[in-house]
Coordinates of C-alpha atoms and ligand atoms in Angstrom, one line a residue:
Chain Z
M604 CA 0.0 0.0 0.0
K605 CA 2.8 2.3 1.0
R606 CA 4.6 1.6 -2.2
T607 CA 1.7 2.5 -4.5
T608 CA 1.2 5.8 -2.6
A609 CA 4.9 6.5 -3.3
H610 CA 4.4 5.5 -6.9
R611 CA 1.5 7.9 -7.3
L612 CA 3.3 10.7 -5.7
T613 CA 6.3 10.2 -8.0
S614 CA 4.0 10.1 -11.1
F615 CA 2.3 13.3 -9.9
G616 CA 5.7 14.9 -9.4
V617 CA 6.7 14.0 -12.9
L618 CA 3.6 15.6 -14.3
V619 CA 4.2 18.8 -12.3
V620 CA 7.8 19.0 -13.6
L621 CA 6.6 18.5 -17.2
A622 CA 4.0 21.2 -16.8
A623 CA 6.6 23.5 -15.4
L624 CA 9.0 22.8 -18.3
W625 CA 6.2 23.7 -20.7
Q626 CA 5.7 27.0 -18.9
L627 CA 9.5 27.6 -19.0
A628 CA 9.5 26.9 -22.8
S629 CA 6.6 29.3 -23.3
I630 CA 8.6 32.1 -21.6
L631 CA 11.9 31.3 -23.3
M632 CA 10.4 31.0 -26.8
P633 CA 7.8 33.6 -27.3
Y634 CA 7.3 32.9 -31.0
E635 CA 3.9 33.0 -32.7
S636 CA 2.4 30.7 -35.3
V637 CA 0.0 33.3 -36.6
P638 CA -0.2 36.9 -35.2
G639 CA -1.7 36.7 -31.7
E640 CA -1.3 32.9 -31.4
P641 CA 1.7 31.8 -29.4
M642 CA 3.6 28.8 -30.7
I643 CA 4.0 27.6 -27.1
P644 CA 1.1 29.1 -25.1
G645 CA 1.6 29.2 -21.3
W646 CA -0.8 27.8 -18.8
Q647 CA -2.3 31.2 -18.0
I648 CA -3.4 31.4 -21.7
L649 CA -4.4 27.7 -22.1
V650 CA -6.9 27.7 -19.2
T651 CA -8.5 31.0 -20.1
R652 CA -8.4 32.2 -23.7
T653 CA -7.6 28.9 -25.4
F654 CA -10.2 26.9 -23.4
L655 CA -12.8 29.6 -24.0
S656 CA -12.2 29.4 -27.7
L657 CA -13.2 25.8 -27.8
A658 CA -16.8 27.2 -27.3
D659 CA -16.6 27.7 -31.1
Y660 CA -17.2 23.9 -31.4
W661 CA -20.5 23.9 -29.5
Q662 CA -23.4 23.5 -31.8
G663 CA -25.9 25.2 -29.5
G664 CA -28.6 23.9 -27.2
L665 CA -29.1 23.4 -23.5
G666 CA -29.6 27.1 -23.1
V667 CA -26.1 27.9 -24.3
P668 CA -26.2 29.4 -27.8
S669 CA -23.5 28.6 -30.3
V670 CA -20.9 31.1 -31.2
A671 CA -21.9 30.7 -34.9
Q672 CA -25.3 31.9 -34.0
G673 CA -23.9 35.0 -32.4
G674 CA -23.6 33.8 -28.8
P675 CA -20.6 34.8 -26.7
R676 CA -17.8 32.5 -25.9
T677 CA -18.5 31.1 -22.5
Y678 CA -16.9 28.5 -20.2
A679 CA -20.2 26.6 -20.2
G680 CA -20.1 26.5 -24.0
A681 CA -16.5 25.4 -24.0
A682 CA -17.2 22.6 -21.5
L683 CA -20.2 21.5 -23.5
A684 CA -18.1 21.5 -26.7
V685 CA -15.4 19.4 -25.1
L686 CA -18.0 17.0 -23.7
S687 CA -20.1 16.6 -26.9
N688 CA -17.0 16.1 -29.1
S689 CA -15.4 13.7 -26.7
W690 CA -18.7 11.8 -26.6
D691 CA -18.8 11.5 -30.4
T692 CA -15.2 10.3 -30.5
S693 CA -15.6 7.9 -27.7
L694 CA -18.7 6.4 -29.3
R695 CA -16.7 5.7 -32.5
L696 CA -13.8 4.4 -30.5
F697 CA -15.8 2.0 -28.3
T698 CA -18.0 0.7 -31.1
G699 CA -14.9 0.0 -33.1
L700 CA -13.0 -1.4 -30.2
T701 CA -15.7 -3.8 -29.2
L702 CA -16.2 -5.0 -32.7
G703 CA -12.5 -5.4 -33.3
V704 CA -11.9 -7.3 -30.1
A705 CA -14.8 -9.6 -30.7
V706 CA -14.1 -10.4 -34.3
G707 CA -10.3 -10.6 -33.7
L708 CA -10.6 -12.9 -30.8
V709 CA -13.2 -15.2 -32.3
A710 CA -11.3 -15.4 -35.6
G711 CA -8.0 -16.0 -33.8
L712 CA -9.5 -18.8 -31.7
A713 CA -11.2 -20.3 -34.8
V714 CA -7.9 -20.4 -36.7
S715 CA -6.2 -21.9 -33.7
W716 CA -8.7 -24.8 -33.7
S717 CA -6.4 -26.9 -35.9
K718 CA -2.6 -26.9 -36.0
W719 CA -2.6 -26.7 -39.7
S720 CA -4.7 -23.5 -40.1
R721 CA -2.7 -22.0 -37.3
R722 CA 0.6 -22.7 -39.2
I723 CA -0.8 -21.4 -42.5
V724 CA -2.0 -18.1 -40.9
A725 CA 0.9 -17.4 -38.6
L726 CA 3.3 -15.9 -41.2
P727 CA 0.8 -13.7 -43.1
A728 CA -0.5 -12.5 -39.7
Q729 CA 2.9 -11.5 -38.6
I730 CA 3.4 -9.5 -41.8
I731 CA 0.1 -7.8 -41.5
R732 CA 0.8 -6.8 -38.0
T733 CA 3.8 -4.7 -39.0
F734 CA 1.8 -3.1 -41.8
P735 CA 1.2 0.7 -41.1
M736 CA -2.6 0.6 -40.6
L737 CA -2.9 4.3 -41.0
A738 CA -2.0 4.1 -44.7
L739 CA -5.4 2.5 -45.2
I740 CA -7.5 5.3 -43.9
P741 CA -8.0 7.0 -47.3
M742 CA -9.3 3.7 -48.6
F743 CA -11.8 3.3 -45.8
Q744 CA -12.8 6.9 -46.5
L745 CA -13.6 6.2 -50.1
W746 CA -15.5 3.1 -49.2
F747 CA -17.6 4.5 -46.4
G748 CA -17.3 8.3 -46.6
A749 CA -16.6 10.2 -43.4
T750 CA -19.4 8.4 -41.6
F751 CA -19.8 6.9 -38.1
L752 CA -19.7 3.5 -39.7
G753 CA -16.5 4.2 -41.7
M754 CA -14.6 5.5 -38.7
A755 CA -15.8 2.8 -36.3
L756 CA -15.0 0.1 -38.9
F757 CA -11.5 1.5 -39.3
V758 CA -10.9 1.3 -35.6
A759 CA -12.4 -2.2 -35.6
F760 CA -10.0 -3.2 -38.4
A761 CA -6.9 -1.8 -36.6
V762 CA -7.8 -3.4 -33.3
G763 CA -9.0 -6.6 -35.0
V764 CA -5.7 -7.2 -36.6
I765 CA -3.8 -6.7 -33.4
F766 CA -6.2 -9.0 -31.5
F767 CA -6.3 -11.7 -34.2
T768 CA -2.5 -12.0 -34.4
G769 CA -2.2 -11.6 -30.6
T770 CA -4.7 -14.5 -30.1
V771 CA -3.1 -16.8 -32.6
N772 CA 0.3 -16.2 -31.0
A773 CA -1.0 -16.6 -27.5
V774 CA -2.8 -19.8 -28.2
G775 CA 0.4 -21.1 -29.8
N776 CA 2.3 -20.4 -26.6
V777 CA -0.1 -22.1 -24.3
S778 CA 2.0 -24.9 -22.8
D779 CA 1.1 -28.4 -23.9
I780 CA 1.3 -29.8 -20.4
H781 CA -1.8 -28.0 -19.3
V782 CA -3.7 -29.1 -22.4
D783 CA -2.6 -32.7 -21.9
Y784 CA -3.4 -32.5 -18.2
A785 CA -7.0 -31.5 -19.1
R786 CA -7.2 -34.2 -21.7
T787 CA -6.2 -37.0 -19.3
Q788 CA -9.0 -35.8 -17.0
G789 CA -11.6 -36.2 -19.7
A790 CA -12.0 -32.6 -20.9
S791 CA -13.6 -32.1 -24.3
R792 CA -12.3 -29.7 -26.9
I793 CA -14.7 -27.0 -26.0
Q794 CA -13.9 -27.5 -22.3
I795 CA -10.2 -27.2 -23.0
Y796 CA -10.8 -23.9 -24.8
R797 CA -12.8 -22.5 -22.0
S798 CA -11.0 -23.7 -19.0
V799 CA -7.4 -24.0 -20.2
I800 CA -6.6 -22.0 -23.4
L801 CA -8.5 -18.8 -22.6
P802 CA -7.1 -18.4 -19.0
A803 CA -3.6 -19.6 -20.0
M804 CA -3.4 -17.1 -22.8
F805 CA -4.8 -14.1 -20.8
P806 CA -1.4 -12.9 -19.5
E807 CA -0.1 -12.7 -23.1
L808 CA -3.4 -11.3 -24.4
R809 CA -3.3 -8.5 -21.9
S810 CA -0.4 -6.9 -23.8
S811 CA -2.6 -7.1 -26.9
I812 CA -5.4 -5.5 -25.1
L813 CA -3.2 -2.6 -23.8
L814 CA -1.8 -2.2 -27.3
S815 CA -5.2 -2.1 -28.9
L816 CA -6.4 0.5 -26.4
G817 CA -3.6 2.8 -27.6
T818 CA -4.1 1.9 -31.2
A819 CA -7.9 2.5 -31.0
W820 CA -7.3 6.1 -29.8
T821 CA -4.7 6.7 -32.5
A822 CA -7.0 5.2 -35.2
V823 CA -10.1 7.1 -34.2
I824 CA -8.3 10.4 -34.1
A825 CA -6.6 9.7 -37.4
A826 CA -10.0 8.7 -39.0
E827 CA -11.5 12.0 -37.8
F828 CA -8.7 13.9 -39.4
L829 CA -10.3 13.2 -42.8
G830 CA -13.6 15.0 -43.1
A831 CA -15.4 14.2 -39.8
Q832 CA -17.9 16.9 -38.8
T833 CA -17.4 16.4 -35.0
G834 CA -15.0 14.8 -32.7
L835 CA -11.7 15.7 -31.1
G836 CA -9.7 14.7 -34.2
Q837 CA -11.7 17.2 -36.2
I838 CA -11.0 20.0 -33.7
I839 CA -7.2 19.3 -34.0
V840 CA -7.4 19.4 -37.8
F841 CA -9.2 22.8 -37.8
A842 CA -6.9 24.2 -35.2
Q843 CA -3.9 23.1 -37.3
Y844 CA -5.4 24.8 -40.4
F845 CA -5.6 28.1 -38.5
G846 CA -2.3 27.7 -36.6
Y847 CA -4.1 27.5 -33.2
V848 CA -1.4 25.6 -31.3
G849 CA -3.1 26.1 -28.0
R850 CA -6.3 24.3 -29.0
M851 CA -4.3 21.4 -30.4
F852 CA -2.3 21.1 -27.2
L853 CA -5.4 21.3 -25.1
V854 CA -7.2 18.6 -27.1
A855 CA -4.1 16.5 -26.8
L856 CA -4.2 16.9 -23.0
F857 CA -7.8 15.7 -23.0
L858 CA -6.8 12.7 -25.1
L859 CA -4.0 11.9 -22.7
F860 CA -6.5 12.0 -19.9
Y861 CA -9.0 9.7 -21.6
A862 CA -6.3 7.2 -22.6
A863 CA -5.2 7.1 -18.9
I864 CA -8.8 6.6 -17.9
T865 CA -9.4 3.7 -20.3
Y866 CA -6.2 2.1 -19.1
A867 CA -7.1 2.4 -15.5
L868 CA -10.6 1.0 -16.2
F869 CA -9.1 -1.9 -17.9
E870 CA -6.7 -2.6 -15.1
R871 CA -9.6 -2.5 -12.6
A872 CA -11.8 -4.7 -14.8
S873 CA -9.0 -7.3 -15.3
R874 CA -8.0 -7.4 -11.6
R875 CA -10.2 -10.4 -10.9
L876 CA -8.9 -12.2 -14.0
T877 CA -5.3 -11.7 -13.0
E878 CA -5.7 -12.6 -9.3
W879 CA -4.1 -16.0 -9.9
M880 CA -1.0 -14.8 -11.6
P881 CA 2.4 -14.8 -10.0
R882 CA 3.2 -11.2 -9.2
E883 CA 5.8 -10.7 -12.0
L884 CA 3.1 -11.6 -14.5
A885 CA 0.5 -9.4 -13.0
T886 CA 2.3 -6.1 -12.9
P887 CA 1.3 -4.0 -15.8
D888 CA 4.7 -2.3 -16.1
R889 CA 6.1 -5.4 -17.8
Y890 CA 4.0 -4.7 -20.9
G891 CA 4.0 -0.9 -20.8
A892 CA 1.1 1.5 -20.7
P893 CA -0.6 2.4 -24.0
Chain F
M1369 CA -10.0 -54.8 -12.3
A1370 CA -7.7 -53.2 -14.8
E1371 CA -5.1 -55.2 -16.6
V1372 CA -2.9 -53.3 -18.9
E1373 CA -1.4 -55.0 -21.9
L1374 CA 1.2 -53.6 -24.3
R1375 CA 1.9 -55.7 -27.4
N1376 CA 4.9 -54.9 -29.6
V1377 CA 4.6 -51.2 -28.9
G1378 CA 7.0 -48.9 -30.7
Q1379 CA 7.2 -45.1 -31.1
F1380 CA 9.2 -43.1 -33.5
F1381 CA 10.0 -39.4 -33.5
R1382 CA 11.6 -37.3 -36.1
R1383 CA 14.3 -35.1 -34.6
S1384 CA 14.5 -31.5 -35.8
G1385 CA 17.6 -32.5 -37.8
G1386 CA 15.5 -35.1 -39.7
A1387 CA 16.8 -38.2 -38.2
L1388 CA 14.3 -40.8 -37.0
V1389 CA 14.5 -41.8 -33.3
E1390 CA 13.1 -45.0 -32.0
A1391 CA 12.1 -43.8 -28.5
V1392 CA 10.2 -47.0 -27.6
A1393 CA 11.1 -50.2 -29.4
D1394 CA 9.0 -53.4 -29.5
V1395 CA 7.8 -53.3 -25.9
S1396 CA 5.5 -56.1 -24.8
L1397 CA 4.3 -56.1 -21.2
V1398 CA 1.4 -57.2 -19.2
I1399 CA 0.6 -55.4 -15.9
R1400 CA -1.8 -57.3 -13.8
S1401 CA -4.8 -55.7 -12.0
H1402 CA -3.8 -53.8 -8.8
E1403 CA -0.1 -54.4 -9.5
F1404 CA 2.3 -51.6 -8.6
V1405 CA 5.0 -51.5 -11.3
C1406 CA 8.0 -49.3 -11.3
L1407 CA 9.6 -48.5 -14.6
I1408 CA 13.2 -47.6 -14.2
G1409 CA 16.0 -46.6 -16.6
P1410 CA 18.5 -44.0 -17.5
S1411 CA 17.5 -40.6 -18.8
G1412 CA 16.3 -40.6 -22.4
C1413 CA 15.5 -44.3 -22.5
G1414 CA 11.9 -43.7 -23.4
K1415 CA 10.1 -43.9 -20.0
T1416 CA 8.0 -40.7 -20.5
T1417 CA 7.2 -41.7 -24.1
L1418 CA 5.9 -45.1 -23.0
L1419 CA 3.8 -43.5 -20.3
Q1420 CA 2.3 -41.0 -22.7
L1421 CA 1.4 -43.8 -25.0
V1422 CA -0.4 -45.7 -22.2
A1423 CA -2.1 -42.4 -21.3
G1424 CA -3.3 -42.2 -24.9
L1425 CA -1.9 -38.7 -25.3
T1426 CA 0.0 -39.8 -28.4
P1427 CA -1.1 -42.7 -30.6
A1428 CA 1.6 -45.4 -30.8
S1429 CA 3.5 -45.7 -34.1
Q1430 CA 3.4 -49.5 -33.7
G1431 CA 1.6 -52.2 -31.7
Q1432 CA -1.4 -52.2 -29.4
I1433 CA -2.2 -51.1 -25.9
S1434 CA -5.3 -52.3 -24.2
V1435 CA -6.9 -52.2 -20.8
D1436 CA -8.9 -55.3 -19.8
G1437 CA -8.7 -56.4 -23.4
A1438 CA -10.1 -53.2 -24.9
A1439 CA -7.8 -51.2 -27.1
I1440 CA -7.3 -47.7 -25.8
A1441 CA -8.5 -44.7 -27.9
G1442 CA -7.1 -41.5 -26.7
P1443 CA -6.8 -40.2 -23.1
S1444 CA -9.3 -41.0 -20.5
P1445 CA -9.8 -40.1 -16.8
E1446 CA -9.8 -43.8 -16.0
R1447 CA -6.0 -43.7 -16.9
G1448 CA -4.9 -40.9 -14.6
L1449 CA -1.5 -39.3 -15.2
V1450 CA 0.7 -37.4 -12.8
F1451 CA 3.2 -35.4 -14.8
Q1452 CA 6.9 -34.9 -14.2
R1453 CA 6.6 -31.1 -14.3
D1454 CA 4.0 -29.2 -12.4
S1455 CA 0.7 -29.5 -14.4
V1456 CA -1.7 -28.0 -11.8
F1457 CA -3.6 -25.2 -13.4
P1458 CA -2.3 -21.9 -12.0
W1459 CA -5.6 -20.1 -12.8
M1460 CA -7.7 -22.4 -10.6
R1461 CA -7.9 -22.4 -6.9
T1462 CA -6.8 -25.7 -5.2
I1463 CA -10.3 -27.0 -4.8
D1464 CA -11.2 -26.2 -8.4
N1465 CA -8.1 -28.0 -9.6
V1466 CA -9.0 -31.1 -7.7
S1467 CA -12.6 -31.2 -8.8
Y1468 CA -11.8 -30.3 -12.5
G1469 CA -12.0 -33.8 -13.9
L1470 CA -15.3 -34.4 -12.1
K1471 CA -16.6 -31.1 -13.5
C1472 CA -15.6 -32.2 -17.0
R1473 CA -17.7 -35.3 -16.6
G1474 CA -20.7 -33.3 -15.5
V1475 CA -20.6 -34.3 -11.8
E1476 CA -22.9 -31.8 -9.9
K1477 CA -21.2 -29.0 -8.0
T1478 CA -21.9 -29.9 -4.4
K1479 CA -21.0 -33.5 -5.1
R1480 CA -17.7 -32.8 -6.8
I1481 CA -16.7 -30.2 -4.1
E1482 CA -17.4 -32.8 -1.5
I1483 CA -15.3 -35.4 -3.2
A1484 CA -12.5 -32.9 -3.8
R1485 CA -12.6 -31.8 -0.2
Q1486 CA -12.3 -35.4 1.0
Y1487 CA -9.2 -36.0 -1.1
L1488 CA -7.6 -32.6 -0.2
R1489 CA -8.0 -33.5 3.5
Q1490 CA -6.5 -36.9 2.9
V1491 CA -3.4 -35.4 1.3
G1492 CA -3.1 -33.0 4.2
L1493 CA -4.3 -29.8 2.3
G1494 CA -7.7 -29.3 3.9
D1495 CA -6.8 -25.7 4.9
V1496 CA -5.6 -24.4 1.5
E1497 CA -8.6 -25.3 -0.7
R1498 CA -9.2 -21.6 -1.5
S1499 CA -5.5 -20.9 -2.2
W1500 CA -4.0 -20.2 -5.6
P1501 CA -1.3 -22.6 -6.8
R1502 CA 1.3 -19.8 -6.7
E1503 CA 0.8 -19.7 -2.9
L1504 CA 1.8 -23.4 -2.5
S1505 CA 5.2 -25.0 -2.2
G1506 CA 6.5 -27.7 -4.7
G1507 CA 5.6 -30.5 -2.3
M1508 CA 2.1 -29.1 -1.8
L1509 CA 1.6 -28.8 -5.6
K1510 CA 2.5 -32.5 -5.9
R1511 CA -0.1 -33.3 -3.2
V1512 CA -2.7 -31.4 -5.2
A1513 CA -1.8 -33.4 -8.3
V1514 CA -2.1 -36.7 -6.3
A1515 CA -5.5 -35.6 -4.8
T1516 CA -6.7 -34.6 -8.3
V1517 CA -5.7 -37.9 -9.9
F1518 CA -7.4 -39.9 -7.2
A1519 CA -10.5 -37.7 -7.2
N1520 CA -11.0 -39.0 -10.8
S1521 CA -11.0 -42.6 -9.4
P1522 CA -8.7 -44.0 -12.1
R1523 CA -8.4 -47.7 -12.7
V1524 CA -4.9 -47.2 -14.0
L1525 CA -2.5 -44.7 -12.4
L1526 CA 0.4 -43.5 -14.4
M1527 CA 3.1 -41.5 -12.7
D1528 CA 6.1 -39.9 -14.4
E1529 CA 8.9 -39.3 -11.9
P1530 CA 6.3 -37.4 -9.8
F1531 CA 8.5 -36.8 -6.8
A1532 CA 11.9 -36.4 -8.5
A1533 CA 12.2 -32.6 -7.8
L1534 CA 11.3 -32.8 -4.1
D1535 CA 13.5 -32.7 -1.1
Y1536 CA 14.3 -35.9 0.7
V1537 CA 11.8 -35.7 3.6
T1538 CA 8.9 -34.5 1.5
K1539 CA 9.6 -37.3 -1.0
L1540 CA 9.5 -39.9 1.7
Q1541 CA 6.2 -38.5 3.1
L1542 CA 4.6 -38.6 -0.3
H1543 CA 5.7 -42.2 -0.8
Q1544 CA 3.7 -43.2 2.4
L1545 CA 0.8 -41.1 1.3
L1546 CA 0.7 -42.7 -2.1
L1547 CA 0.9 -46.2 -0.7
T1548 CA -2.0 -45.4 1.7
L1549 CA -4.2 -44.2 -1.2
W1550 CA -3.1 -47.1 -3.4
E1551 CA -4.0 -49.6 -0.6
Q1552 CA -7.4 -48.0 -0.3
H1553 CA -8.3 -47.7 -4.0
R1554 CA -6.0 -50.4 -5.5
P1555 CA -5.5 -48.9 -9.0
T1556 CA -3.0 -50.6 -11.3
V1557 CA 0.1 -48.4 -11.1
L1558 CA 2.8 -47.7 -13.6
F1559 CA 5.3 -45.5 -11.8
V1560 CA 8.3 -44.1 -13.7
T1561 CA 11.4 -43.3 -11.8
H1562 CA 15.2 -43.3 -12.1
D1563 CA 15.6 -43.7 -8.3
V1564 CA 16.4 -47.3 -7.4
D1565 CA 15.6 -46.8 -3.7
E1566 CA 12.2 -45.3 -4.6
A1567 CA 11.4 -48.3 -6.8
M1568 CA 12.5 -50.8 -4.1
L1569 CA 10.2 -49.1 -1.6
L1570 CA 7.1 -49.0 -3.8
A1571 CA 7.1 -51.7 -6.4
D1572 CA 5.6 -55.2 -6.7
R1573 CA 7.6 -55.4 -9.8
I1574 CA 10.4 -53.4 -11.4
V1575 CA 10.8 -53.2 -15.2
V1576 CA 14.1 -51.8 -16.5
M1577 CA 14.3 -50.0 -19.9
K1578 CA 17.3 -49.2 -21.9
E1579 CA 17.3 -47.4 -25.3
G1580 CA 13.6 -48.0 -25.7
R1581 CA 13.6 -51.6 -24.9
V1582 CA 12.7 -53.6 -21.8
V1583 CA 15.9 -55.3 -20.6
D1584 CA 14.8 -56.6 -17.2
D1585 CA 11.6 -57.4 -15.4
R1586 CA 11.7 -58.6 -11.8
K1587 CA 9.2 -59.3 -9.0
I1588 CA 9.9 -57.8 -5.6
T1589 CA 8.2 -60.0 -3.1
L1590 CA 9.3 -58.2 0.1
A1591 CA 6.5 -57.8 2.5
R1592 CA 4.7 -54.4 2.6
R1593 CA 5.0 -51.7 4.1
R1594 CA 8.7 -51.8 3.6
T1595 CA 11.0 -50.5 6.2
V1596 CA 14.6 -49.6 6.5
E1597 CA 15.2 -53.1 7.9
S1598 CA 13.3 -55.0 5.2
L1599 CA 15.1 -53.0 2.5
A1600 CA 18.4 -54.2 4.0
L1601 CA 17.5 -57.8 3.7
P1602 CA 19.8 -59.8 1.3
E1603 CA 17.0 -60.3 -1.1
A1604 CA 16.5 -56.5 -1.4
V1605 CA 20.2 -55.8 -1.6
A1606 CA 20.5 -58.4 -4.4
H1607 CA 17.8 -56.6 -6.5
K1608 CA 19.4 -53.3 -5.8
E1609 CA 22.8 -54.4 -7.0
V1610 CA 21.4 -55.6 -10.3
L1611 CA 19.4 -52.4 -10.8
L1612 CA 22.4 -50.3 -10.1
R1613 CA 24.5 -52.2 -12.6
H1614 CA 21.7 -51.7 -15.2
L1615 CA 22.0 -48.0 -14.6
G1616 CA 25.8 -48.2 -15.3
L1617 CA 26.7 -47.8 -11.6
G1618 CA 28.5 -51.2 -11.3
E1619 CA 31.4 -49.6 -9.4
L1620 CA 29.0 -49.2 -6.4
V1621 CA 28.5 -53.0 -6.3
Q1622 CA 30.9 -55.4 -4.5
D1623 CA 29.9 -58.6 -6.1
R1624 CA 30.6 -58.0 -9.8
T1625 CA 30.2 -61.6 -10.8
A1626 CA 26.5 -62.1 -10.2
P1627 CA 24.5 -62.4 -13.4
L1628 CA 22.5 -59.4 -14.6
Ligands
ADP2706 N1 8.4 -35.1 -29.1 C1 9.6 -35.6 -29.4 N2 10.2 -35.3 -30.5 C2 11.4 -35.9 -30.8 N3 12.1 -36.7 -30.0 C3 11.5 -37.0 -28.8 C4 10.2 -36.5 -28.4 N4 9.9 -37.0 -27.2 C5 10.9 -37.8 -26.9 N5 11.9 -37.8 -27.8 C6 13.1 -38.6 -27.8 O1 12.8 -39.9 -27.3 C7 13.8 -40.4 -26.4 C8 13.1 -40.8 -25.2 O2 12.6 -39.7 -24.5 P1 11.8 -39.8 -23.1 O3 10.7 -40.7 -23.3 O4 11.5 -38.4 -22.7 O5 12.9 -40.4 -22.1 P2 12.9 -40.5 -20.5 O6 11.6 -40.1 -20.0 O7 13.2 -41.9 -20.2 O8 14.0 -39.6 -20.0 C9 14.8 -39.3 -26.3 O9 15.9 -39.6 -27.1 C10 14.1 -38.1 -26.7 O10 15.0 -37.1 -27.2
MG2707 MG1 11.1 -38.5 -18.6

């Protein structure tokens, strides 16, 4: 318990130091991207002017008129803009993530059913895994347009590939002795999958899960870069167009925060599933955060 | 009743280099019901392979294996196997490990927990039924494996150097435990070891393998439970001398003229 508190304090300290370094940089390098827009905006600007400017992305409603309709920039509007755009992005992300995990896992298990199909698929799967997924976004765009479906499917595809290859690998690495032990006790093929293969591959699959969480965030933001009407990725693209470094930085901070939350949620959800593991397997540091 | 018969059993493996290895060569053996047979031989002589064949984990390249006259087809809980390495599932609590085979065969939960508890108590692990395997010592894990295999009420019990990695005292305790369970349930036992003293303590009969073949097969008629004294009787010493010479340890034996 004491150690985790110490860890938390250290992490918090690191964050404070990074924030201070950013502030220092903003003082030492007072350049501007466009007149009036600092290249490195300090915190006093970020939490006031920059945050307020996000109100531009609020479409109006809930008693807060949009800036486009002539309303003033308010903190309420800015907060609503962040919330609604985050909601849109998250919906695309989790739809894609769920679909990708389900399809990748089921396909991976199906291929692993026979030794032959596993061998046939192993090499192409490895090659696809190293393929730069982002190169395919324009293609998805042409197929589906800048729609919810297109973006969710792209996330599903990127996550699915990771999960599929991760599953095939993990099944291949399950030690024969446990499978044989189950067989000598009368376990059927299905029972072996459920009670041996799935739990045995979970430690290795966890790294795939963490990896796909990171990939899912990257994929959804990248998909939003191209023509999305809402979402955090779309805010970044517009900001870049006008040289608004502050807005880009602020959105990036929100993304960092969300990624940290998804990671923590996963850790909490998987705690019961990792209870059995020897400590060195169960510590997340070994696989790295997304 | 469970008589195990091996007729001209052989097993080939292809080494990664491509060469063909004959791990088990033309083994014919009949193990009578309730008999406790120890299979002894130097490392690499095919003991594990033979056990896996009888377990049905790998089909034999040649010959037939049958139990009570019926050819075996794949693994079965009636031929329980205790592995050389730790095979206990690390993701199941002790009690779930012991009741796993019963669960696979659809035994109802309260019933299978009751059976598992009874065996856990009998191997002296009544108080760790909710523990994870990572919390148990090597000796305790072996006790779990023994409880598990007996919970499946096997007619044939196959053991592959089960106690080889244990410390001396733990090993001797587990021998006594195994004998108690065997006397109660009387499965036919094929127990692989490379430890001559262990074989002399446990076996009705000792089969010696060398390079895949059976080279000796001797009855041990010493009265049970064997003690330090009975294992020092001339009859026991004579067996031990022959076995040591089979293992290439002739220099430990005074009388080098006795026939093998
Ligand atoms: N799966 C396998 N593939 C190739 N060779 C094997 C395999 N299993 C065993 N062998 C070979 O068969 C021989 C007997 O092995 P094993 O039965 O494990 O011996 P023991 O248990 O008596 O030490 C050894 O030469 C070993 O290298
Ligand atoms: Mg062996």
